[in-house]
C-alpha positions as CSV (number, residue, x, y, z in Angstrom):
1,M,0.3,68.8,93.3
2,V,2.4,66.0,94.7
3,D,5.8,66.8,96.3
4,I,8.0,64.0,95.0
5,S,11.0,64.9,97.1
6,D,8.9,64.5,100.3
7,S,7.5,61.1,99.3
8,S,10.5,59.5,97.6
9,S,12.3,58.4,100.8
10,G,9.1,56.8,102.1
11,S,8.4,55.1,98.7
12,I,11.8,53.6,98.4
13,E,11.5,52.3,102.0
14,R,8.1,50.8,101.3
15,V,9.5,49.1,98.1
16,I,12.5,47.4,99.8
17,G,11.1,47.2,103.3
18,P,12.4,48.6,106.6
19,P,14.7,45.7,107.5
20,I,16.6,45.9,104.1
21,M,16.7,49.7,104.4
22,I,18.4,49.4,107.8
23,V,20.9,46.9,106.3
24,L,21.7,49.2,103.4
25,E,22.1,52.2,105.7
26,S,24.4,50.2,108.0
27,V,26.6,49.2,105.0
28,V,27.0,52.8,104.0
29,L,27.6,54.1,107.5
30,L,30.2,51.3,108.2
31,A,32.2,52.3,105.1
32,I,32.0,56.0,106.0
33,L,33.3,55.3,109.5
34,M,36.1,53.0,108.2
35,G,37.2,55.6,105.8
36,L,37.2,58.4,108.4
37,C,39.2,56.3,110.8
38,L,41.8,55.4,108.1
39,A,42.0,59.0,107.0
40,A,42.4,60.3,110.6
41,R,45.2,57.8,111.1
42,Q,46.9,59.0,107.9
43,Y,46.7,62.6,109.0
44,A,48.0,61.8,112.5
45,L,51.0,59.8,111.2
46,A,51.8,62.6,108.7
47,W,51.7,65.1,111.5
48,R,54.0,63.0,113.6
49,V,56.6,62.6,110.8
50,A,56.4,66.3,109.8
51,T,57.1,67.4,113.4
52,G,59.7,65.0,114.6
53,A,61.0,62.2,112.3
54,I,64.0,63.9,110.7
55,G,65.9,64.5,114.0
56,E,65.0,61.2,115.5
57,C,66.0,59.2,112.4
58,R,69.3,61.0,112.3
59,L,70.0,59.7,115.9
60,Q,69.1,56.2,114.7
61,L,71.5,56.5,111.8
62,E,74.4,57.7,114.1
63,H,73.8,54.7,116.3
64,C,73.9,52.2,113.5
65,A,77.1,53.7,112.1
66,E,79.1,52.4,115.1
67,K,81.6,49.8,113.8
68,D,83.1,48.0,116.8
69,R,80.9,45.2,117.9
70,D,80.7,41.4,117.8
71,W,78.4,40.8,114.9
72,P,76.0,37.8,115.0
73,T,75.9,35.1,112.4
74,V,73.5,35.9,109.5
75,S,71.9,33.9,106.7
76,I,70.4,35.9,103.8
77,L,67.5,34.1,102.2
78,V,66.7,35.0,98.5
79,P,63.6,33.1,97.2
80,V,63.8,32.8,93.4
81,H,61.2,31.8,90.9
82,N,62.1,32.5,87.2
83,E,64.2,35.6,88.0
84,E,67.0,35.3,85.4
85,R,66.5,39.0,84.4
86,V,67.4,40.3,87.8
87,L,69.2,37.6,89.8
88,E,72.7,38.4,88.6
89,G,72.4,42.0,89.7
90,C,71.0,41.0,93.1
91,L,73.7,38.5,93.8
92,S,76.5,40.9,92.7
93,A,75.1,43.3,95.3
94,M,75.0,40.6,97.9
95,T,78.6,39.6,97.5
96,A,79.6,43.2,98.0
97,L,77.9,43.6,101.4
98,D,80.1,44.8,104.2
99,Y,79.8,42.0,106.8
100,P,82.4,39.6,108.3
101,A,82.7,36.8,105.7
102,D,82.9,34.0,108.4
103,K,79.6,35.1,109.8
104,L,77.6,35.4,106.6
105,T,75.8,32.8,104.4
106,I,73.7,33.7,101.3
107,V,71.1,31.1,100.5
108,V,69.5,31.2,97.1
109,I,66.3,29.2,97.1
110,N,65.6,28.2,93.5
111,D,61.9,27.4,93.6
112,R,61.0,25.3,90.6
113,S,62.4,27.8,88.1
114,T,62.2,26.9,84.4
115,D,64.6,29.6,83.2
116,R,68.3,30.2,83.9
117,S,67.9,31.2,87.5
118,G,69.3,28.0,88.9
119,A,72.4,28.2,86.6
120,I,73.0,31.8,87.5
121,A,72.9,30.9,91.2
122,D,75.2,27.9,90.8
123,A,77.7,30.1,88.9
124,F,77.9,32.5,91.8
125,A,78.1,29.7,94.3
126,A,81.1,28.3,92.5
127,R,82.9,31.7,92.8
128,D,81.9,32.6,96.3
129,A,81.9,30.2,99.3
130,R,79.4,32.2,101.2
131,I,76.7,31.4,98.6
132,K,74.6,28.2,98.9
133,V,71.9,27.2,96.4
134,L,68.8,25.1,97.3
135,H,67.1,23.7,94.3
136,R,63.4,22.9,95.0
137,D,62.0,20.4,92.6
138,R,58.5,20.5,91.0
139,M,57.1,18.2,93.6
140,A,57.9,20.6,96.4
141,R,55.1,22.5,98.1
142,P,54.4,25.7,96.1
143,G,54.5,29.2,97.5
144,K,56.9,31.7,98.8
145,A,56.4,30.9,102.4
146,A,57.2,27.2,101.7
147,A,60.3,28.1,99.8
148,I,61.5,30.4,102.7
149,A,60.8,27.6,105.2
150,D,63.0,25.2,103.3
151,G,65.8,27.7,103.1
152,T,65.5,28.4,106.8
153,A,65.8,24.7,107.6
154,I,69.3,24.4,106.0
155,T,70.7,27.3,108.0
156,S,71.7,27.7,111.7
157,S,72.5,31.4,112.0
158,E,71.2,33.6,114.7
159,I,69.6,36.1,112.3
160,L,67.8,35.6,109.1
161,V,67.6,38.4,106.5
162,L,65.3,38.3,103.5
163,F,65.6,39.9,100.1
164,D,63.6,39.5,97.0
165,A,65.5,38.7,93.8
166,D,65.1,42.1,92.3
167,Y,66.6,44.0,95.2
168,L,69.9,45.8,95.1
169,P,71.2,46.3,98.7
170,P,74.0,48.8,99.2
171,P,77.1,47.6,101.0
172,G,76.3,49.0,104.4
173,L,72.6,47.8,104.6
174,L,73.1,44.5,106.2
175,K,74.8,46.0,109.3
176,E,72.0,48.5,109.6
177,L,69.4,45.8,109.6
178,V,71.3,43.6,112.1
179,T,72.3,46.3,114.6
180,P,68.9,46.6,116.4
181,F,69.1,42.9,117.4
182,E,71.4,44.0,120.2
183,D,68.2,44.7,122.0
184,E,67.0,41.3,123.1
185,K,63.3,42.4,122.8
186,V,63.7,43.0,119.0
187,G,62.3,40.1,117.1
188,A,62.5,41.6,113.6
189,T,63.8,44.6,111.7
190,M,62.4,46.3,108.6
191,G,64.2,48.6,106.2
192,R,62.8,51.0,103.6
193,V,62.0,50.0,100.0
194,V,62.9,52.5,97.3
195,P,61.9,52.1,93.6
196,A,64.9,51.8,91.3
197,N,62.9,52.3,88.1
198,S,60.7,55.3,89.3
199,D,61.5,57.3,86.1
200,A,60.3,54.6,83.7
201,N,56.8,56.0,83.2
202,V,53.9,57.7,84.9
203,L,52.8,54.5,86.8
204,T,56.3,54.0,88.3
205,R,56.4,57.7,89.4
206,L,53.0,57.2,91.1
207,L,54.2,54.0,92.8
208,D,57.2,55.9,94.0
209,L,54.9,58.4,95.7
210,E,52.9,55.5,97.2
211,R,56.1,53.9,98.5
212,R,57.2,57.2,100.0
213,A,53.9,57.6,101.8
214,G,53.9,54.0,103.0
215,Y,57.4,53.8,104.3
216,G,58.5,57.4,104.8
217,V,55.3,58.4,106.7
218,D,53.2,55.3,107.6
219,Q,55.9,53.0,108.8
220,T,58.1,55.8,110.3
221,G,55.1,57.4,112.1
222,R,54.1,54.1,113.7
223,A,57.7,53.5,114.8
224,L,58.0,56.9,116.4
225,W,54.7,56.5,118.2
226,N,55.5,52.9,119.3
227,L,52.6,51.5,117.4
228,L,52.9,48.4,115.2
229,P,55.4,48.7,112.4
230,Q,55.1,45.8,109.9
231,F,57.7,43.3,109.0
232,G,57.5,43.5,105.2
233,G,59.0,40.1,104.3
234,T,62.0,41.6,102.4
235,V,64.7,44.1,103.3
236,G,64.2,42.8,106.8
237,G,65.7,40.6,109.4
238,I,64.3,38.2,111.9
239,R,65.7,36.6,115.0
240,R,65.7,32.8,114.6
241,S,64.7,32.3,118.3
242,A,61.7,34.6,117.8
243,L,60.7,32.9,114.6
244,E,60.8,29.5,116.3
245,A,59.0,30.8,119.4
246,V,56.0,31.9,117.3
247,G,55.7,28.7,115.2
248,G,58.0,29.4,112.2
249,W,56.8,30.1,108.7
250,R,53.2,29.2,108.0
251,M,52.2,27.8,104.7
252,G,49.1,28.9,102.8
253,H,49.4,32.6,103.5
254,L,50.1,34.9,100.6
255,A,51.0,37.7,103.0
256,E,53.4,35.6,105.2
257,D,55.1,38.8,106.3
258,T,51.9,40.3,107.7
259,D,50.9,37.0,109.4
260,L,54.4,36.9,111.0
261,T,54.1,40.5,112.1
262,F,51.1,39.8,114.3
263,R,52.4,36.5,115.6
264,L,55.6,38.3,116.7
265,V,53.5,41.1,118.4
266,F,51.3,38.5,120.2
267,G,54.5,36.8,121.3
268,G,55.8,39.9,123.0
269,W,58.5,40.7,120.4
270,R,59.2,44.2,119.0
271,I,59.6,45.1,115.3
272,A,62.1,47.8,114.7
273,Y,61.5,49.9,111.5
274,L,64.7,51.6,110.2
275,S,63.8,54.4,107.8
276,H,67.5,55.0,106.9
277,A,68.1,51.4,105.9
278,R,67.1,51.7,102.3
279,C,67.2,49.2,99.4
280,H,66.2,49.6,95.8
281,E,63.6,47.4,94.1
282,E,61.7,47.3,90.9
283,V,58.1,48.4,90.8
284,P,55.6,47.3,88.1
285,E,55.8,49.2,84.9
286,E,52.5,47.9,83.5
287,Y,49.0,48.4,85.0
288,A,48.2,44.7,84.5
289,S,51.2,43.7,86.6
290,R,50.4,46.2,89.3
291,F,46.8,44.9,89.4
292,R,48.0,41.3,90.0
293,Q,50.5,42.5,92.7
294,V,47.8,44.4,94.7
295,R,45.4,41.5,94.2
296,R,47.9,39.2,95.8
297,W,48.5,41.6,98.7
298,S,44.7,41.9,99.2
299,Y,44.3,38.2,99.2
300,G,47.0,37.6,101.8
301,H,46.1,40.6,103.9
302,N,42.5,39.7,104.2
303,Q,43.5,36.2,105.3
304,C,45.3,37.8,108.2
305,L,42.3,40.1,108.9
306,F,40.0,37.1,109.4
307,E,42.5,35.3,111.5
308,H,44.1,37.9,113.7
309,L,41.6,40.8,114.2
310,G,39.9,39.2,117.2
311,S,43.3,38.5,118.8
312,V,44.4,42.1,118.3
313,L,41.3,43.5,119.9
314,R,41.5,41.1,122.9
315,S,45.3,41.2,123.4
316,P,46.1,42.2,127.0
317,Q,49.6,43.2,126.2
318,L,48.7,45.8,123.6
319,S,47.7,49.4,124.5
320,F,44.5,50.9,123.1
321,A,46.5,52.9,120.5
322,Q,48.3,49.7,119.4
323,K,45.0,47.8,119.2
324,L,43.5,50.6,117.1
325,D,46.5,50.7,114.8
326,G,46.6,47.0,114.4
327,A,42.9,46.8,113.5
328,L,43.3,49.6,111.0
329,I,46.2,47.8,109.4
330,L,44.2,44.7,109.1
331,I,41.1,46.3,107.5
332,F,43.1,48.3,105.0
333,Y,42.5,45.9,102.1
334,L,38.9,45.2,103.2
335,F,38.0,48.9,103.0
336,P,38.0,49.2,99.2
337,A,35.4,46.5,98.9
338,C,33.2,48.2,101.6
339,A,33.7,51.6,99.9
340,L,32.7,50.2,96.5
341,L,29.7,48.4,97.9
342,S,28.5,51.4,99.9
343,T,28.8,53.6,96.7
344,V,26.6,51.2,94.8
345,V,24.1,51.3,97.7
346,A,24.3,55.0,98.5
347,V,23.9,56.4,95.0
348,P,20.3,55.2,94.5
349,L,19.4,56.1,98.0
350,L,20.7,59.6,97.6
351,A,19.1,59.9,94.1
352,F,15.6,58.9,95.4
353,G,15.8,61.0,98.5
354,I,16.8,59.9,102.0
355,D,16.4,63.1,103.9
356,D,14.1,61.6,106.6
357,T,16.2,58.5,107.1
358,C,19.0,58.0,109.6
359,L,21.5,58.0,106.7
360,G,20.1,61.2,105.3
361,V,20.5,63.0,108.7
362,L,24.0,61.7,109.2
363,W,25.1,62.4,105.6
364,D,24.8,66.1,106.1
365,F,27.3,65.8,109.0
366,F,29.7,63.4,107.3
367,E,29.8,64.9,103.9
368,P,32.4,67.7,104.6
369,L,34.4,65.2,106.7
370,L,34.6,62.8,103.8
371,A,35.8,65.5,101.5
372,F,38.6,66.2,103.9
373,A,39.4,62.5,104.3
374,V,39.9,62.1,100.5
375,L,42.9,64.4,100.8
376,A,44.7,62.3,103.5
377,P,46.8,60.2,101.0
378,Y,47.9,63.4,99.2
379,T,48.9,64.9,102.5
380,Q,51.0,61.8,103.3
381,V,52.8,62.0,100.0
382,M,53.6,65.7,100.4
383,V,55.0,65.2,103.9
384,A,57.1,62.2,102.7
385,A,58.5,64.2,99.8
386,R,59.4,67.1,102.1
387,A,61.0,64.7,104.6
388,D,63.1,63.2,101.8
389,G,64.1,66.6,100.5
390,Q,62.7,65.8,97.1
391,R,59.7,67.9,96.7
392,H,59.9,67.8,92.9
393,V,58.5,64.3,92.8
394,I,55.0,65.6,93.6
395,R,54.6,66.9,90.1
396,V,52.6,63.8,89.3
397,L,50.5,64.0,92.5
398,P,47.3,65.1,90.7
399,L,47.3,61.7,88.9
400,L,47.5,59.7,92.1
401,F,43.8,58.9,91.8
402,T,44.6,56.7,88.8
403,S,46.9,54.2,90.6
404,A,44.6,54.5,93.7
405,S,41.6,53.5,91.5
406,L,43.5,50.5,90.2
407,S,44.4,49.4,93.7
408,V,40.7,49.7,94.8
409,L,39.6,47.3,92.0
410,A,42.5,44.9,92.6
411,S,41.8,44.9,96.3
412,V,38.2,43.9,95.6
413,A,39.4,41.2,93.2
414,G,41.7,39.8,95.8
415,L,39.0,39.6,98.4
416,A,36.7,37.9,95.9
417,L,39.4,35.4,95.0
418,L,39.9,34.6,98.7
419,A,36.2,34.0,99.1
420,R,36.1,31.7,96.1
421,N,39.1,29.7,97.2
422,S,37.8,29.4,100.7
423,L,34.5,28.0,99.5
424,T,36.1,25.7,96.9
425,G,39.2,24.6,98.8
426,L,41.5,25.9,96.0
427,T,45.0,27.2,97.0
428,P,46.8,30.1,95.5
429,E,50.0,29.7,93.4
430,W,53.1,31.9,93.7
431,D,51.9,34.9,91.6
432,K,55.3,36.4,90.7
433,T,55.6,40.1,89.7
434,R,57.0,40.6,86.3
435,R,60.6,41.9,86.1
436,Y,61.9,44.6,83.7
437,R,65.6,45.1,84.3
438,A,67.8,43.9,81.4
439,A,69.7,40.7,82.2
């Protein structure tokens, strides 16, 4: 009688050959190691926030509440592309910001809009001298980074602050974002993004949980541990001299914020994350819109991965912990593709028996660790909800796998699109997220 289980691993290796078997095993093991590293980082940051963030963030808030100081000149840049549904609310909030009027300029960059965005911006500019409108024609270079670069060129302020057109900053937010620039080593600041439409449906509630984990735990934990907080490209400020020192805005990057983050770090500048500086935004209410948003993030983030990973690992000015954090930030949107590929590879290998292979031996060791790693995002969400004092939001936590699965597929699509465009020479357009707020 033939023992199939004993011969299956040998038979599959004979069919595909030892070299291919080694490659397949390596793919699976690489994905496992990436997943474990990312999960360990999530657990570590959750622990750091759970044990220390509340008191330390309260001290930051008290410092930013100081009023008597000589405020620097500030230009707010608001890139706009067909934003008639939300622009009026955004500019109404901008005009109510608590900041010396003689030191504030609000620049609306109307990037080739075909709706009423330009007319809305012009109407506000006619009523408020602080508002300037830059109309970019259809011949202008496409892309958000190009629009921001043009807006930067017509200003001369010490500090630039960026907001997307759907954002609703509270009156005190601008001073909170500008205060850390008193430290000459600070090149950029980053506030916290909070969904304004989190109660719209199940998807928006899940995205609210993801935002809480991303900002309330991930960004906060990195700031507290002096790792590498990211400049998010909105609800954030940048010192003009720092921007010029690292080469300004770069065209062709869909994640111009992540690209700028690493160039600032390499230039010796610090990025200050401010968990208390909160601003409301709209999150996608439809799965198709969310898919396109994550696909765009994946495309731009992987551009930064291939450009900056080597520099992160070789940088003499970064500590080992900062290098590790930077590398894990950069591989975040590559991991879903590796995980999906490894699943496709691992399932047949496991099904046909791999007990005698390297992967089979290691699988018995990694299997319980992987089960523990899957719970890392859920842990971050629970810690964030506790830190916010809003534990009721975790009622939809069991459904988090649905939005996470969508993000995995969108991340893979973004990487595939980047590969296609790199091979064909095509360039991405400004893929704007749909807005939902009533005009």
